[in-house]
CSV table of C-alpha atoms in Angstrom, one decimal:
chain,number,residue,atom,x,y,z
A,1,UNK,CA,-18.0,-22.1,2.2
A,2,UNK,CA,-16.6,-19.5,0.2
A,3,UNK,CA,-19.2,-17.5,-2.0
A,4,UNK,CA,-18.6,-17.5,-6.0
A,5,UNK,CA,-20.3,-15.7,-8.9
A,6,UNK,CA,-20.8,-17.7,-12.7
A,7,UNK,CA,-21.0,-15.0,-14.9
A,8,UNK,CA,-21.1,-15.3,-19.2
A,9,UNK,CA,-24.3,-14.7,-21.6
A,10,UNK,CA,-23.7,-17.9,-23.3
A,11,UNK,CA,-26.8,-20.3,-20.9
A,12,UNK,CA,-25.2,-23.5,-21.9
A,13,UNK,CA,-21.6,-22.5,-20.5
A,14,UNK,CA,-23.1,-21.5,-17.3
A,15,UNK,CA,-24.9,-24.3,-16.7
A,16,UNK,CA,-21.5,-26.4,-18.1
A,17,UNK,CA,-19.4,-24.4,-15.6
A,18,UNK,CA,-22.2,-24.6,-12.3
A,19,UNK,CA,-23.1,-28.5,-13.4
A,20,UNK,CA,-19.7,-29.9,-14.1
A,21,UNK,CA,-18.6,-29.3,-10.8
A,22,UNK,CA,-18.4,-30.2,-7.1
A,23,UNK,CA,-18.7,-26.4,-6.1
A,24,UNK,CA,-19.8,-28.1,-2.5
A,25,UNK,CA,-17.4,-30.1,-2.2
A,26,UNK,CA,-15.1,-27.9,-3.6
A,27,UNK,CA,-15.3,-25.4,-0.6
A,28,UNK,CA,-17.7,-23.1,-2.8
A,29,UNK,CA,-21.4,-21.8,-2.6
A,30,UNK,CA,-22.2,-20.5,-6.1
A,31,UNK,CA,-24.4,-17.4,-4.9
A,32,UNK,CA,-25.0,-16.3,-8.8
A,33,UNK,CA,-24.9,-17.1,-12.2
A,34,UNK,CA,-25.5,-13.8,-14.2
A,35,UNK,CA,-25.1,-13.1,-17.9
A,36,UNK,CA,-23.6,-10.2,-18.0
A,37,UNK,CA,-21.2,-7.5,-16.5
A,38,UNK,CA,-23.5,-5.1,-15.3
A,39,UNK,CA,-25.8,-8.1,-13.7
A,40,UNK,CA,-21.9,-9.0,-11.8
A,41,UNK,CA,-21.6,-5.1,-10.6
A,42,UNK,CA,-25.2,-5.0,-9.1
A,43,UNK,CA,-25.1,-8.0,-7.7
A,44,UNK,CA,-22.0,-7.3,-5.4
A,45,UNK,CA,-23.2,-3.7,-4.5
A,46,UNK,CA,-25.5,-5.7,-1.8
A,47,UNK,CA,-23.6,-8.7,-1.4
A,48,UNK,CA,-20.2,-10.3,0.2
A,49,UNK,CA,-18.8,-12.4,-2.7
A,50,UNK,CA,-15.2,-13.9,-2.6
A,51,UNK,CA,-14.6,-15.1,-6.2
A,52,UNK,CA,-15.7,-14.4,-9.7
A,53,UNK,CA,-15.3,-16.8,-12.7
A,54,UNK,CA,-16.2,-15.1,-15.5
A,55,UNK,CA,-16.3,-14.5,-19.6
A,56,UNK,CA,-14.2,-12.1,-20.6
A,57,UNK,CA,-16.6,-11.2,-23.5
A,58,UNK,CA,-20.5,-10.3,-22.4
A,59,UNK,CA,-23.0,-7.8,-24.7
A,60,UNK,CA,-23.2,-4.6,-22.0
A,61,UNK,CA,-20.1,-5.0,-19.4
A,62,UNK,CA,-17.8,-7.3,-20.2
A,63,UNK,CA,-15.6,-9.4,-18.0
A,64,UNK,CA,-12.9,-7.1,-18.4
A,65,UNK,CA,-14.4,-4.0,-17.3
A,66,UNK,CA,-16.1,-5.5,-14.4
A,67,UNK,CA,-13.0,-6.9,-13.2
A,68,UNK,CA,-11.4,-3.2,-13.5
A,69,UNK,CA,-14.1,-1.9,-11.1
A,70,UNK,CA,-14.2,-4.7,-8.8
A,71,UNK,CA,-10.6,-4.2,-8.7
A,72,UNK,CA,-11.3,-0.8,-6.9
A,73,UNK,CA,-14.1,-1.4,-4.8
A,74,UNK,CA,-13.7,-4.8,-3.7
A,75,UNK,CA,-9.8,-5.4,-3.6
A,76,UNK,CA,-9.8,-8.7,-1.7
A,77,UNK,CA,-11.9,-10.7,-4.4
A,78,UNK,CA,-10.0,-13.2,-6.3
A,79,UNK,CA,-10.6,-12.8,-10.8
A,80,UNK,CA,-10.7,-15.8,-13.0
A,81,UNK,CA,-11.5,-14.9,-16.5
A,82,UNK,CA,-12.7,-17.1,-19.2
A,83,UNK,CA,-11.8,-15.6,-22.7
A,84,UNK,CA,-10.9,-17.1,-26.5
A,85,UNK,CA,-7.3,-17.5,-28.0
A,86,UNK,CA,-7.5,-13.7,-29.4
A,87,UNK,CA,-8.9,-12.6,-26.3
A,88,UNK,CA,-6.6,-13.9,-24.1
A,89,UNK,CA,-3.5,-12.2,-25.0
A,90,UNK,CA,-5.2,-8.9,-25.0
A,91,UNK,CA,-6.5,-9.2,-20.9
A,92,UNK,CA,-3.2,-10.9,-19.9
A,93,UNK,CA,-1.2,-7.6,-21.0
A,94,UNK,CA,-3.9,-5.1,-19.9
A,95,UNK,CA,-4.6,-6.5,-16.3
A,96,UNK,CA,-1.9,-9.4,-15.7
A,97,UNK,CA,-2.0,-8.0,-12.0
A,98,UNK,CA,-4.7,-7.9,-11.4
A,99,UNK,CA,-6.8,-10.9,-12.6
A,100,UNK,CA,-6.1,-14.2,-10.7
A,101,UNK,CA,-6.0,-16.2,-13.6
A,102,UNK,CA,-7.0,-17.2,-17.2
A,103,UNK,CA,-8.4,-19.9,-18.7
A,104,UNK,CA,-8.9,-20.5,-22.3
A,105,UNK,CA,-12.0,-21.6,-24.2
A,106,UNK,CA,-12.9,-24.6,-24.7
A,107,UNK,CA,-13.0,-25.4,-20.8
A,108,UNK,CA,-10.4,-27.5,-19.4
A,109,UNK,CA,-12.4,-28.6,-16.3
A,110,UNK,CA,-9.6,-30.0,-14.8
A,111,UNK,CA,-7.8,-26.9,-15.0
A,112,UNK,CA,-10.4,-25.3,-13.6
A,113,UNK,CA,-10.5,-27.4,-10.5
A,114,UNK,CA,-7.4,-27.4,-10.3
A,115,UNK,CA,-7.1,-22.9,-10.1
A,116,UNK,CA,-10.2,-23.2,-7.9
A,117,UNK,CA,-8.3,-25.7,-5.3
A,118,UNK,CA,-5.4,-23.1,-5.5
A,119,UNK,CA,-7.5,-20.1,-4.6
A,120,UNK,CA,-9.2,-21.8,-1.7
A,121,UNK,CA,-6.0,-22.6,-0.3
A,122,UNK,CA,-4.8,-18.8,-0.3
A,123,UNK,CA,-8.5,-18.0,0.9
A,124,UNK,CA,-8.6,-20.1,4.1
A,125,UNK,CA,-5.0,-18.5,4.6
A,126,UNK,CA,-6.5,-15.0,4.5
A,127,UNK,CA,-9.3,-16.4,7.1
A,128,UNK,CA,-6.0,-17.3,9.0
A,129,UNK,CA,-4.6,-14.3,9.4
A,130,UNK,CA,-7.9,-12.7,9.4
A,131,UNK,CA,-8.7,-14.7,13.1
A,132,UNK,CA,-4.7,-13.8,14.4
A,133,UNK,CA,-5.1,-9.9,13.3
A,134,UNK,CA,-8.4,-10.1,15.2
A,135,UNK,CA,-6.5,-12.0,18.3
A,136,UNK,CA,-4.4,-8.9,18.5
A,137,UNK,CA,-7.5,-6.9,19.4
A,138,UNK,CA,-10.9,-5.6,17.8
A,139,UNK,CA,-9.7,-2.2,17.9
A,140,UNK,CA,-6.0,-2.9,16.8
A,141,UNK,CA,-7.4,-4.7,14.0
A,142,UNK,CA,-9.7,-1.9,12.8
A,143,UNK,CA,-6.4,0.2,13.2
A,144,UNK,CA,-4.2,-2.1,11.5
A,145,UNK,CA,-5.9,-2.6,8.3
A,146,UNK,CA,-6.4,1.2,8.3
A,147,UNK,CA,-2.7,1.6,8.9
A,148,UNK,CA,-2.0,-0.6,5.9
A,149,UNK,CA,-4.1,1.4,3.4
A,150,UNK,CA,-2.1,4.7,4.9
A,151,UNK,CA,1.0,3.8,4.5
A,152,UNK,CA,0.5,2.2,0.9
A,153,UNK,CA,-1.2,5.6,-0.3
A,154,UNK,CA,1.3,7.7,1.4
A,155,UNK,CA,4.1,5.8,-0.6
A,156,UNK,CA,2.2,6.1,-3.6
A,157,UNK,CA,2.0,10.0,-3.1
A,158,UNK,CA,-1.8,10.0,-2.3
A,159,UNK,CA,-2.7,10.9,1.4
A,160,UNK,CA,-0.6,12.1,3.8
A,161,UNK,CA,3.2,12.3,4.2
A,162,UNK,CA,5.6,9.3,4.3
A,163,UNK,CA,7.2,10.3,7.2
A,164,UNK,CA,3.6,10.9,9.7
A,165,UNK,CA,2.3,7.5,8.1
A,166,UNK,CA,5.6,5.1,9.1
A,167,UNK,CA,5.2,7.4,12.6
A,168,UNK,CA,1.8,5.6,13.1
A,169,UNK,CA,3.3,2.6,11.6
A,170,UNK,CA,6.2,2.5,14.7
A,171,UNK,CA,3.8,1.9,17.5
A,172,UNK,CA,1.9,-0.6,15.9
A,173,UNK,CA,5.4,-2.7,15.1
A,174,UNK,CA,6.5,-2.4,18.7
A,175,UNK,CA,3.7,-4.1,20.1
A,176,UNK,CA,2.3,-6.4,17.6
A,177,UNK,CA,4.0,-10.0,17.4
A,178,UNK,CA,5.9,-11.7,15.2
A,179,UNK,CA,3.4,-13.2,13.5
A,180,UNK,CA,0.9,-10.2,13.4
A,181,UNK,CA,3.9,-8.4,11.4
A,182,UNK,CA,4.1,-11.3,9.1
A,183,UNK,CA,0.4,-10.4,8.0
A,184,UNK,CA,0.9,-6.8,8.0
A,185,UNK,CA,4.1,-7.1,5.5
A,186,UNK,CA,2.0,-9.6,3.1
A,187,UNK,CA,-0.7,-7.3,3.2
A,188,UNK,CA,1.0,-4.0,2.9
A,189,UNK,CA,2.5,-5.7,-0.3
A,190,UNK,CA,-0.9,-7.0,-1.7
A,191,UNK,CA,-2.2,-2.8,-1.3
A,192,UNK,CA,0.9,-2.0,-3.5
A,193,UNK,CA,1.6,-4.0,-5.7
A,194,UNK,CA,-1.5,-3.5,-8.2
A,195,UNK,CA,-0.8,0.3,-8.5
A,196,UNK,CA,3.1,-0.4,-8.8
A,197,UNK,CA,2.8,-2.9,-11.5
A,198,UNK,CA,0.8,-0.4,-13.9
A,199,UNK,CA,3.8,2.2,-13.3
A,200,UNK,CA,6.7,0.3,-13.4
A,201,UNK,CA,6.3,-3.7,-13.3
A,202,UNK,CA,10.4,-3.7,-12.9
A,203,UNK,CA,10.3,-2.0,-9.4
A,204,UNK,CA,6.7,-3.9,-8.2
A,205,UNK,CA,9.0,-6.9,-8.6
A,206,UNK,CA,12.0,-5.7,-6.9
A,207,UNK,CA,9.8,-4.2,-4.2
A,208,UNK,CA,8.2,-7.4,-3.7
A,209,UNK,CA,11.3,-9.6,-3.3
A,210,UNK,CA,12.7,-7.2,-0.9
A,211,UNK,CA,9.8,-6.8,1.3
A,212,UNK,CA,9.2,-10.5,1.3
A,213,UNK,CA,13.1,-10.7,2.4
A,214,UNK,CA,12.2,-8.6,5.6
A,215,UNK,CA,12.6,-11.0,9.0
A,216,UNK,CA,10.3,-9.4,11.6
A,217,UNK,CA,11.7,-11.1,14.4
A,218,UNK,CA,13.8,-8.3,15.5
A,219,UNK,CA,10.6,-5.0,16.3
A,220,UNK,CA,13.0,-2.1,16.0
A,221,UNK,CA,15.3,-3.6,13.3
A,222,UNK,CA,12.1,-4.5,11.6
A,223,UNK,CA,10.9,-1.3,11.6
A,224,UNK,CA,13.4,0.5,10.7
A,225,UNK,CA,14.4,-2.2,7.5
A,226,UNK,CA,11.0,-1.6,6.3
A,227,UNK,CA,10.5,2.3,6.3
A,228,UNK,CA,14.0,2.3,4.5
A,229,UNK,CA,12.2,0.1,1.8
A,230,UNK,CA,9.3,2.5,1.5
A,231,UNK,CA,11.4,5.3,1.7
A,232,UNK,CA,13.4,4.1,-1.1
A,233,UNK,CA,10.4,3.0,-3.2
A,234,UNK,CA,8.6,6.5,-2.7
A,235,UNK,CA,12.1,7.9,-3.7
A,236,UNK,CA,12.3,5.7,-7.2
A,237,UNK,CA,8.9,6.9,-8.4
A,238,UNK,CA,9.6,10.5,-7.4
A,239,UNK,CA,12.5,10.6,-8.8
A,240,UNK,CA,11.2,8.9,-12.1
A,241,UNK,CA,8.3,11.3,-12.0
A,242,UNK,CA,5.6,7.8,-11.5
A,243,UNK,CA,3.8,10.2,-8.9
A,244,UNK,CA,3.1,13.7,-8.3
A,245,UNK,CA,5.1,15.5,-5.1
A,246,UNK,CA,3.5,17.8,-2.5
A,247,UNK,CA,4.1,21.1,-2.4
A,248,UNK,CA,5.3,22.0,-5.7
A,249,UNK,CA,7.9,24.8,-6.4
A,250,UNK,CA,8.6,26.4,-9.6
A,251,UNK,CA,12.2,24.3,-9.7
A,252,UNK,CA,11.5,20.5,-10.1
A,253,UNK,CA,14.5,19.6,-8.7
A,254,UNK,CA,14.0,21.8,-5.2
A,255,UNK,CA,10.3,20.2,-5.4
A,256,UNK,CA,11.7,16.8,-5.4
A,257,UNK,CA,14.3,18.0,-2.7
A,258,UNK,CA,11.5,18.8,-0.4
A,259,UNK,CA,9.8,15.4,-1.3
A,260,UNK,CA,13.0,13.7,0.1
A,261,UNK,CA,13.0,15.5,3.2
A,262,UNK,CA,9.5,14.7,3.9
A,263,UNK,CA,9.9,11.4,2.9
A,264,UNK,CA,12.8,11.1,5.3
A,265,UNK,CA,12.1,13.0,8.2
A,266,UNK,CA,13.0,11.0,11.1
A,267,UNK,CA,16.0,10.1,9.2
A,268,UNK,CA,20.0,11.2,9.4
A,269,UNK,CA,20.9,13.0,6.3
A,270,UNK,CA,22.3,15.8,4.9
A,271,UNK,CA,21.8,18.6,2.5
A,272,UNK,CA,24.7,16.2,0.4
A,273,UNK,CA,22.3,13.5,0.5
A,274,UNK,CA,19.8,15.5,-0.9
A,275,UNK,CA,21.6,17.1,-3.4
A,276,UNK,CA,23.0,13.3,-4.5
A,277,UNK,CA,19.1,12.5,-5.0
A,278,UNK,CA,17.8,14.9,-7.2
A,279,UNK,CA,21.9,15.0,-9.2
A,280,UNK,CA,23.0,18.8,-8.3
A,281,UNK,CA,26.6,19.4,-6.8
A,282,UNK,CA,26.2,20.4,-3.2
A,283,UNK,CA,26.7,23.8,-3.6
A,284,UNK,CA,24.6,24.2,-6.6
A,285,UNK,CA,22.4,22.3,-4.5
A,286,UNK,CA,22.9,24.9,-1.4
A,287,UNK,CA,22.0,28.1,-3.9
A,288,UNK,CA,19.1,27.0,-5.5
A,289,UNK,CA,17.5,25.5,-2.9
A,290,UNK,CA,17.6,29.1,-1.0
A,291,UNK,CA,16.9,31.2,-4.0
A,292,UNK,CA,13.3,28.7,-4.6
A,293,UNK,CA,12.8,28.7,-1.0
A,294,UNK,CA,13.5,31.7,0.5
A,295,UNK,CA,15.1,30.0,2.9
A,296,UNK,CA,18.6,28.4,3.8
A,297,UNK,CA,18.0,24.7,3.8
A,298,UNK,CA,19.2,24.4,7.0
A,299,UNK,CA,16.3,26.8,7.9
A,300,UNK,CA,14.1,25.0,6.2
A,301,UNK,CA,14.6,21.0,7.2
A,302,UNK,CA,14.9,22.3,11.5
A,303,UNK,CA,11.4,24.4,10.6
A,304,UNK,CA,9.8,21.1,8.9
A,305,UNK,CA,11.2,18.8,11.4
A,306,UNK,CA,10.0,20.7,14.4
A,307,UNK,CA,6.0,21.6,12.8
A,308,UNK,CA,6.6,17.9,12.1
A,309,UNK,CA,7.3,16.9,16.1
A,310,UNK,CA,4.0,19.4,16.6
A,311,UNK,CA,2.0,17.6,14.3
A,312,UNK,CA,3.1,14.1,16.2
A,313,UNK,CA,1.9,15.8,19.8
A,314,UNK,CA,-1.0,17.4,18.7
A,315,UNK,CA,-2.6,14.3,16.1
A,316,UNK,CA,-0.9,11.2,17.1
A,317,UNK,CA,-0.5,11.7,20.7
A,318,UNK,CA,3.4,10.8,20.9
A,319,UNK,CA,4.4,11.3,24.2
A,320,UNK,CA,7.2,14.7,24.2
A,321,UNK,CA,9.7,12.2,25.5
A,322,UNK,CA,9.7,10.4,22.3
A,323,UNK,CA,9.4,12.7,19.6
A,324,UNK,CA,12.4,14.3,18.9
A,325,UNK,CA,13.8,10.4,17.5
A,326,UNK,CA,11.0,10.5,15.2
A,327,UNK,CA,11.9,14.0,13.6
A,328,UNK,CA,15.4,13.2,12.9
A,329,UNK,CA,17.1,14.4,16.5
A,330,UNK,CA,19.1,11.7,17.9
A,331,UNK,CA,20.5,14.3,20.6
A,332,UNK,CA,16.9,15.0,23.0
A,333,UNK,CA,18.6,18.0,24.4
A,334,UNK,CA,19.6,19.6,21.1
A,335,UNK,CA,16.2,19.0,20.0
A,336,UNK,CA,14.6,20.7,23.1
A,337,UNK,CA,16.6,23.6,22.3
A,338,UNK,CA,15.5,23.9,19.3
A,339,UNK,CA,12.3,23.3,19.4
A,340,UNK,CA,11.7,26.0,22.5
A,341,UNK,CA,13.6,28.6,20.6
A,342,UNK,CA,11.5,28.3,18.0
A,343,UNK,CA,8.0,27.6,19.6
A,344,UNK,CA,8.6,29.3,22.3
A,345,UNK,CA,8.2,26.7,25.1
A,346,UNK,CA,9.5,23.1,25.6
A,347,UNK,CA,8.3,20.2,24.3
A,348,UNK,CA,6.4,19.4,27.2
A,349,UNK,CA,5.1,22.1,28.1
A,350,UNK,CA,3.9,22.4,24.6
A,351,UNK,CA,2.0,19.2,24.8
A,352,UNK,CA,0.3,20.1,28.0
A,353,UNK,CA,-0.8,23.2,27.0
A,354,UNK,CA,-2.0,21.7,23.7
A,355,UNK,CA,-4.0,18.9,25.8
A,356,UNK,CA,-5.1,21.9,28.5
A,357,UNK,CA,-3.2,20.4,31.2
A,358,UNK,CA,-2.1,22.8,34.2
């Protein structure tokens, strides 16, 4: 059974909505029927709920603002709001995204049943892939659903770097199966999609239909298809200024510069590439970059690539054999060369010391 709230300060429409219906043999428990917003928020703060069906308007939170903070707090619960003609048109343009769906007054009960069969379907789906993340392992699950929330926040420009984010993301691809990357696609998309839409609902929907048109079949080809996407994505909104980028400078353009890099770190570009993404000739490009930076940009992308193959050892554990692919170098050797002259030591022998092996 699958736990619901009944929430509106009107009596006789609760008990219409909690009487009027097989909830049982629906596939739902009704756990409460509160009157009002606050009543909703309180209740949840020591209890599991999966849906909430609920007025729109109530006297001290309404429907509205207690799907906004549910929203945050409890992302997997599924929204169905009950509102009036002139309310309706106002919460379908301010939270379209995030609200499951909308149902005018008076009732239409067979509506109702109808949105509530709907939702149970895509909930026992979710128990689905629930029980197969879990057949994966306890501990790969826990890291999995972590994983997802990293890599969506990392995209979004909140956490960490793109590039360190898709490096945990590689490992987890090359072992997980087929199926287990279905689930972690579908839910990678669920994480975005709500903080997308209120930037730019264009790109949530172009996202959406190109991460849905990834085949996971193939692990590396997989991989590598999908941190394109989120590279691309995290490009769009920097480059349309929908999220703030790390590391300001006092030139926009070189801050966005070094946004891209980051953003594209284990990747094979060039300072054309970058110059292309944030519209400077190359040359202009090649000046400016050197007189924000204080550094040639050559300088700059082998110093950021190798801190980044440091970072990788020290946090992440990636074997030394490994890392240089992950920081851009497709040639080990040149890598290794590059990396001792500037650390001082080889890759290895960096990681061994850093572990306090002999």
């Amino acid at each position: 059974m699958y736990r619901l709230i009944i929430a509106d300060d009107e009596p006789l429409i609760r008990a219409g909505l909690y009487y009027r219906n097989d909830w049982k043999q629906m596939g739902f428990e009704v756990a409460a029927m509160l009157e009002d917003g606050s009543d909703v928020l309180k209740f949840l703060e020591g209890e599991r709920v999966d849906v909430l069906l609920t007025d729109i308007c109530m006297y001290q939170v309404s429907g509205l603002e207690a799907a906004a903070q549910i929203r945050e707090k409890y992302p997997w619960m599924k929204i169905v709001l009950l509102s009036g003609y002139r309310e309706f048109e106002y919460a379908r343009e301010a939270i379209r995204c995030q609200v499951y769906e909308y149902l005018l007054k008076p009732i239409d009960y067979e509506k109702l049943r109808s949105v509530f069969a709907n939702i149970k379907r895509e909930l026992d789906e979710v128990s689905r892939e629930e029980t197969l993340l879990r057949s994966f392992g306890e501990g790969e699950y826990d890291q999995l659903l972590n994983l997802i929330k990293v890599v969506a926040g990392s995209v979004m420009g909140e956490g960490e770097e793109a590039w360190l984010a898709y490096a945990r993301l590689r490992p987890m691809m090359l072992n997980a199966p087929p199926e287990v990357r279905e689930v972690l696609v579908k839910r990678l998309l669920e994480q975005l999609r709500g903080k997308l839409f209120l930037k730019d609902p264009k790109l949530e929907e172009e996202f959406g239909r190109q991460l849905n048109s990834l085949h996971p079949a193939d692990t590396e080809d997989f991989h590598e298809q999908l941190c394109g996407l989120l590279s691309r994505l995290n490009d769009e909104l920097v480059a349309n200024n929908l999220v703030a980028v790390r590391k300001p400078a006092a030139d926009n353009c070189i801050t966005k510069a070094c946004n891209y890099i980051s953003n594209h770190l284990g990747e094979d570009f060039t300072y054309r590439d970058v110059a292309e993404f944030v519209h400077l000739s190359p040359r202009h490009f090649i000046r400016r970059f050197r007189s924000e930076m204080d550094e040639t940009f050559t300088d700059y992308l082998v110093r950021v690539r190798i801190e980044g193959a440091m970072r990788l050892m020290d946090e992440e554990r990636t074997d030394a054999a490994d890392v240089s692919a992950q920081v851009g170098y497709r040639d080990d050797k040149y890598f290794q060369q590059l990396f001792k002259k500037r650390v001082g030591c080889t890759p290895r022998e960096y990681q061994r010391g850093s572990r306090g092996q002999a």
